[in-house]
PDB file of C-alpha atoms in Angstrom:
ATOM      1  CA  UNK A   1      15.308  -4.762 -74.192  1.00 56.00           C
ATOM      2  CA  UNK A   2      18.319  -5.425 -72.031  1.00 60.00           C
ATOM      3  CA  UNK A   3      20.557  -3.450 -74.398  1.00 62.00           C
ATOM      4  CA  UNK A   4      18.120  -0.530 -74.436  1.00 69.00           C
ATOM      5  CA  UNK A   5      18.271  -0.302 -70.647  1.00 64.00           C
ATOM      6  CA  UNK A   6      22.077  -0.185 -70.653  1.00 60.00           C
ATOM      7  CA  UNK A   7      22.144   2.398 -73.452  1.00 65.00           C
ATOM      8  CA  UNK A   8      19.727   4.621 -71.510  1.00 58.00           C
ATOM      9  CA  UNK A   9      21.784   4.195 -68.349  1.00 56.00           C
ATOM     10  CA  UNK A  10      24.973   5.046 -70.243  1.00 56.00           C
ATOM     11  CA  UNK A  11      23.390   8.182 -71.740  1.00 58.00           C
ATOM     12  CA  UNK A  12      22.128   9.358 -68.363  1.00 60.00           C
ATOM     13  CA  UNK A  13      25.481   8.928 -66.657  1.00 63.00           C
ATOM     14  CA  UNK A  14      27.468  10.337 -69.580  1.00 58.00           C
ATOM     15  CA  UNK A  15      25.379  13.507 -69.712  1.00 59.00           C
ATOM     16  CA  UNK A  16      25.823  14.261 -66.040  1.00 59.00           C
ATOM     17  CA  UNK A  17      27.570  17.558 -65.354  1.00 63.00           C
ATOM     18  CA  UNK A  18      30.707  17.611 -63.278  1.00 63.00           C
ATOM     19  CA  UNK A  19      30.094  19.115 -59.834  1.00 57.00           C
ATOM     20  CA  UNK A  20      31.574  22.544 -59.280  1.00 65.00           C
ATOM     21  CA  UNK A  21      34.653  22.669 -57.093  1.00 66.00           C
ATOM     22  CA  UNK A  22      33.784  23.814 -53.592  1.00 65.00           C
ATOM     23  CA  UNK A  23      36.825  25.826 -52.514  1.00 71.00           C
ATOM     24  CA  UNK A  24      36.925  28.712 -50.109  1.00 75.00           C
ATOM     25  CA  UNK A  25      39.165  31.089 -52.053  1.00 79.00           C
ATOM     26  CA  UNK A  26      39.131  34.068 -49.661  1.00 83.00           C
ATOM     27  CA  UNK A  27      40.275  31.825 -46.773  1.00 85.00           C
ATOM     28  CA  UNK A  28      43.289  30.439 -48.617  1.00 88.00           C
ATOM     29  CA  UNK A  29      46.608  30.934 -46.857  1.00 91.00           C
ATOM     30  CA  UNK A  30      48.976  32.638 -49.314  1.00 91.00           C
ATOM     31  CA  UNK A  31      51.351  30.116 -50.891  1.00 90.00           C
ATOM     32  CA  UNK A  32      54.185  32.630 -50.562  1.00 91.00           C
ATOM     33  CA  UNK A  33      54.182  32.018 -46.800  1.00 93.00           C
ATOM     34  CA  UNK A  34      55.215  28.392 -47.392  1.00 92.00           C
ATOM     35  CA  UNK A  35      53.084  26.777 -44.671  1.00 91.00           C
ATOM     36  CA  UNK A  36      53.064  23.383 -46.408  1.00 92.00           C
ATOM     37  CA  UNK A  37      56.864  23.318 -46.703  1.00 92.00           C
ATOM     38  CA  UNK A  38      57.161  23.824 -42.926  1.00 94.00           C
ATOM     39  CA  UNK A  39      55.515  20.429 -42.227  1.00 93.00           C
ATOM     40  CA  UNK A  40      53.715  21.735 -39.138  1.00 96.00           C
ATOM     41  CA  UNK A  41      51.096  19.893 -37.097  1.00 95.00           C
ATOM     42  CA  UNK A  42      47.699  21.341 -36.326  1.00 95.00           C
ATOM     43  CA  UNK A  43      47.707  21.940 -32.573  1.00 96.00           C
ATOM     44  CA  UNK A  44      44.280  23.469 -31.986  1.00 96.00           C
ATOM     45  CA  UNK A  45      41.531  25.599 -33.472  1.00 96.00           C
ATOM     46  CA  UNK A  46      39.379  28.134 -31.672  1.00 95.00           C
ATOM     47  CA  UNK A  47      36.667  30.691 -32.365  1.00 94.00           C
ATOM     48  CA  UNK A  48      36.365  34.185 -30.938  1.00 93.00           C
ATOM     49  CA  UNK A  49      32.636  34.906 -31.449  1.00 90.00           C
ATOM     50  CA  UNK A  50      32.936  38.378 -29.893  1.00 93.00           C
ATOM     51  CA  UNK A  51      35.380  39.479 -32.613  1.00 94.00           C
ATOM     52  CA  UNK A  52      33.881  37.237 -35.312  1.00 94.00           C
ATOM     53  CA  UNK A  53      37.196  35.475 -35.936  1.00 96.00           C
ATOM     54  CA  UNK A  54      38.525  31.930 -35.996  1.00 96.00           C
ATOM     55  CA  UNK A  55      42.140  30.837 -35.624  1.00 97.00           C
ATOM     56  CA  UNK A  56      44.223  27.706 -36.012  1.00 97.00           C
ATOM     57  CA  UNK A  57      47.507  27.138 -34.204  1.00 97.00           C
ATOM     58  CA  UNK A  58      50.151  25.094 -36.014  1.00 97.00           C
ATOM     59  CA  UNK A  59      53.498  24.008 -34.632  1.00 96.00           C
ATOM     60  CA  UNK A  60      56.547  21.891 -35.334  1.00 96.00           C
ATOM     61  CA  UNK A  61      57.013  18.586 -33.483  1.00 95.00           C
ATOM     62  CA  UNK A  62      59.062  20.149 -30.675  1.00 95.00           C
ATOM     63  CA  UNK A  63      56.432  22.832 -30.032  1.00 94.00           C
ATOM     64  CA  UNK A  64      53.599  20.289 -30.162  1.00 94.00           C
ATOM     65  CA  UNK A  65      55.314  17.965 -27.672  1.00 93.00           C
ATOM     66  CA  UNK A  66      56.127  20.886 -25.342  1.00 93.00           C
ATOM     67  CA  UNK A  67      52.516  22.116 -25.298  1.00 93.00           C
ATOM     68  CA  UNK A  68      51.167  18.558 -24.940  1.00 91.00           C
ATOM     69  CA  UNK A  69      53.184  17.804 -21.799  1.00 90.00           C
ATOM     70  CA  UNK A  70      54.769  20.840 -20.179  1.00 86.00           C
ATOM     71  CA  UNK A  71      56.554  18.717 -17.549  1.00 87.00           C
ATOM     72  CA  UNK A  72      58.882  16.990 -20.024  1.00 88.00           C
ATOM     73  CA  UNK A  73      61.653  19.180 -21.479  1.00 87.00           C
ATOM     74  CA  UNK A  74      61.914  18.997 -25.264  1.00 91.00           C
ATOM     75  CA  UNK A  75      65.145  19.978 -26.995  1.00 92.00           C
ATOM     76  CA  UNK A  76      65.353  22.074 -30.125  1.00 91.00           C
ATOM     77  CA  UNK A  77      63.785  25.122 -31.658  1.00 92.00           C
ATOM     78  CA  UNK A  78      60.033  25.494 -31.237  1.00 94.00           C
ATOM     79  CA  UNK A  79      57.960  27.159 -33.952  1.00 96.00           C
ATOM     80  CA  UNK A  80      54.313  28.184 -33.617  1.00 96.00           C
ATOM     81  CA  UNK A  81      52.178  29.676 -36.378  1.00 97.00           C
ATOM     82  CA  UNK A  82      48.767  31.188 -35.604  1.00 98.00           C
ATOM     83  CA  UNK A  83      46.538  31.774 -38.634  1.00 98.00           C
ATOM     84  CA  UNK A  84      43.421  33.962 -38.236  1.00 97.00           C
ATOM     85  CA  UNK A  85      40.366  34.371 -40.470  1.00 96.00           C
ATOM     86  CA  UNK A  86      37.173  36.364 -40.317  1.00 96.00           C
ATOM     87  CA  UNK A  87      34.077  34.196 -39.680  1.00 94.00           C
ATOM     88  CA  UNK A  88      31.315  34.221 -42.301  1.00 92.00           C
ATOM     89  CA  UNK A  89      28.040  32.380 -42.664  1.00 90.00           C
ATOM     90  CA  UNK A  90      28.275  29.109 -44.571  1.00 85.00           C
ATOM     91  CA  UNK A  91      26.285  29.409 -47.822  1.00 81.00           C
ATOM     92  CA  UNK A  92      25.567  25.661 -47.831  1.00 81.00           C
ATOM     93  CA  UNK A  93      24.688  24.890 -44.209  1.00 84.00           C
ATOM     94  CA  UNK A  94      22.109  27.128 -42.510  1.00 87.00           C
ATOM     95  CA  UNK A  95      23.466  28.540 -39.249  1.00 86.00           C
ATOM     96  CA  UNK A  96      27.021  27.279 -39.732  1.00 88.00           C
ATOM     97  CA  UNK A  97      30.060  29.532 -39.752  1.00 89.00           C
ATOM     98  CA  UNK A  98      33.176  29.032 -41.863  1.00 89.00           C
ATOM     99  CA  UNK A  99      36.496  30.835 -42.271  1.00 92.00           C
ATOM    100  CA  UNK A 100      36.072  33.779 -44.586  1.00 91.00           C
ATOM    101  CA  UNK A 101      38.630  36.442 -45.404  1.00 93.00           C
ATOM    102  CA  UNK A 102      42.208  35.550 -44.463  1.00 95.00           C
ATOM    103  CA  UNK A 103      43.356  38.133 -41.901  1.00 96.00           C
ATOM    104  CA  UNK A 104      46.814  37.356 -40.520  1.00 97.00           C
ATOM    105  CA  UNK A 105      49.611  34.967 -39.672  1.00 97.00           C
ATOM    106  CA  UNK A 106      51.580  35.262 -36.435  1.00 97.00           C
ATOM    107  CA  UNK A 107      54.812  33.332 -35.976  1.00 97.00           C
ATOM    108  CA  UNK A 108      56.785  32.593 -32.834  1.00 95.00           C
ATOM    109  CA  UNK A 109      60.192  30.927 -32.877  1.00 94.00           C
ATOM    110  CA  UNK A 110      62.061  30.260 -29.643  1.00 91.00           C
ATOM    111  CA  UNK A 111      64.099  27.622 -27.841  1.00 89.00           C
ATOM    112  CA  UNK A 112      62.257  28.023 -24.518  1.00 87.00           C
ATOM    113  CA  UNK A 113      58.549  27.906 -25.348  1.00 85.00           C
ATOM    114  CA  UNK A 114      57.357  27.741 -21.728  1.00 81.00           C
ATOM    115  CA  UNK A 115      59.202  30.919 -20.748  1.00 81.00           C
ATOM    116  CA  UNK A 116      59.826  32.847 -23.952  1.00 74.00           C
ATOM    117  CA  UNK A 117      62.169  35.723 -23.334  1.00 72.00           C
ATOM    118  CA  UNK A 118      61.932  39.123 -25.021  1.00 67.00           C
ATOM    119  CA  UNK A 119      64.393  37.955 -27.668  1.00 71.00           C
ATOM    120  CA  UNK A 120      61.904  35.336 -28.941  1.00 84.00           C
ATOM    121  CA  UNK A 121      61.279  35.899 -32.636  1.00 92.00           C
ATOM    122  CA  UNK A 122      57.652  37.040 -33.003  1.00 94.00           C
ATOM    123  CA  UNK A 123      56.151  38.623 -36.068  1.00 95.00           C
ATOM    124  CA  UNK A 124      52.706  39.315 -37.440  1.00 96.00           C
ATOM    125  CA  UNK A 125      51.937  39.356 -41.162  1.00 96.00           C
ATOM    126  CA  UNK A 126      48.647  40.939 -42.263  1.00 96.00           C
ATOM    127  CA  UNK A 127      46.390  40.103 -45.201  1.00 94.00           C
ATOM    128  CA  UNK A 128      46.996  38.158 -48.399  1.00 94.00           C
ATOM    129  CA  UNK A 129      50.000  40.362 -49.192  1.00 94.00           C
ATOM    130  CA  UNK A 130      51.611  39.250 -45.878  1.00 94.00           C
ATOM    131  CA  UNK A 131      52.558  42.793 -44.911  1.00 95.00           C
ATOM    132  CA  UNK A 132      54.658  42.835 -41.742  1.00 95.00           C
ATOM    133  CA  UNK A 133      52.883  44.630 -38.879  1.00 95.00           C
ATOM    134  CA  UNK A 134      55.473  46.953 -37.320  1.00 93.00           C
ATOM    135  CA  UNK A 135      52.926  48.776 -35.152  1.00 94.00           C
ATOM    136  CA  UNK A 136      52.914  46.100 -32.410  1.00 91.00           C
ATOM    137  CA  UNK A 137      54.487  47.345 -29.180  1.00 91.00           C
ATOM    138  CA  UNK A 138      56.314  45.144 -26.643  1.00 89.00           C
ATOM    139  CA  UNK A 139      53.253  44.668 -24.414  1.00 91.00           C
ATOM    140  CA  UNK A 140      51.074  43.583 -27.359  1.00 92.00           C
ATOM    141  CA  UNK A 141      53.839  41.223 -28.471  1.00 91.00           C
ATOM    142  CA  UNK A 142      54.053  39.724 -24.981  1.00 89.00           C
ATOM    143  CA  UNK A 143      50.250  39.306 -24.817  1.00 92.00           C
ATOM    144  CA  UNK A 144      50.146  37.520 -28.176  1.00 93.00           C
ATOM    145  CA  UNK A 145      53.073  35.253 -27.248  1.00 92.00           C
ATOM    146  CA  UNK A 146      51.340  34.363 -23.963  1.00 91.00           C
ATOM    147  CA  UNK A 147      48.133  33.539 -25.845  1.00 93.00           C
ATOM    148  CA  UNK A 148      49.927  31.271 -28.312  1.00 94.00           C
ATOM    149  CA  UNK A 149      51.807  29.441 -25.535  1.00 92.00           C
ATOM    150  CA  UNK A 150      48.705  29.070 -23.346  1.00 93.00           C
ATOM    151  CA  UNK A 151      46.679  27.171 -25.966  1.00 93.00           C
ATOM    152  CA  UNK A 152      46.245  23.471 -25.212  1.00 92.00           C
ATOM    153  CA  UNK A 153      46.614  20.918 -28.004  1.00 94.00           C
ATOM    154  CA  UNK A 154      43.457  19.197 -29.135  1.00 91.00           C
ATOM    155  CA  UNK A 155      43.302  15.620 -27.903  1.00 85.00           C
ATOM    156  CA  UNK A 156      43.680  13.218 -30.802  1.00 76.00           C
ATOM    157  CA  UNK A 157      43.639   9.431 -30.834  1.00 73.00           C
TER     158      UNK A 157
END
């Protein structure tokens, strides 16, 4: 009787199907960008419900420390990366929103993050093919740089 119970239990667990992998393919950041190799920290995430977009700001250690405490000067090059996705309804959780289609990556590299000058290296790459957006004028560039620099790091323990 005892053996029968264990055999039934073994058959039930052995016949169980593997769960399907729950990955969000359209939201994947293209590997060709090399985000993982940059070893950046997540600084903050925000949602723009009016535009139906969500973004995450990443930065190197120098950029993170500069944004965390703007009164202490931090030496070295600062790099910020802003990744933006379209928001879509979550198919699993009713009413929840998740990142959908990957839209763009914006990068900012400068030595003086608090007062980036016009020579700061800013570029925007659109879509999974990471096509460089050359249509951005100087005012749009300045507005985007100001947005990236104005974001406050999320408080973490």
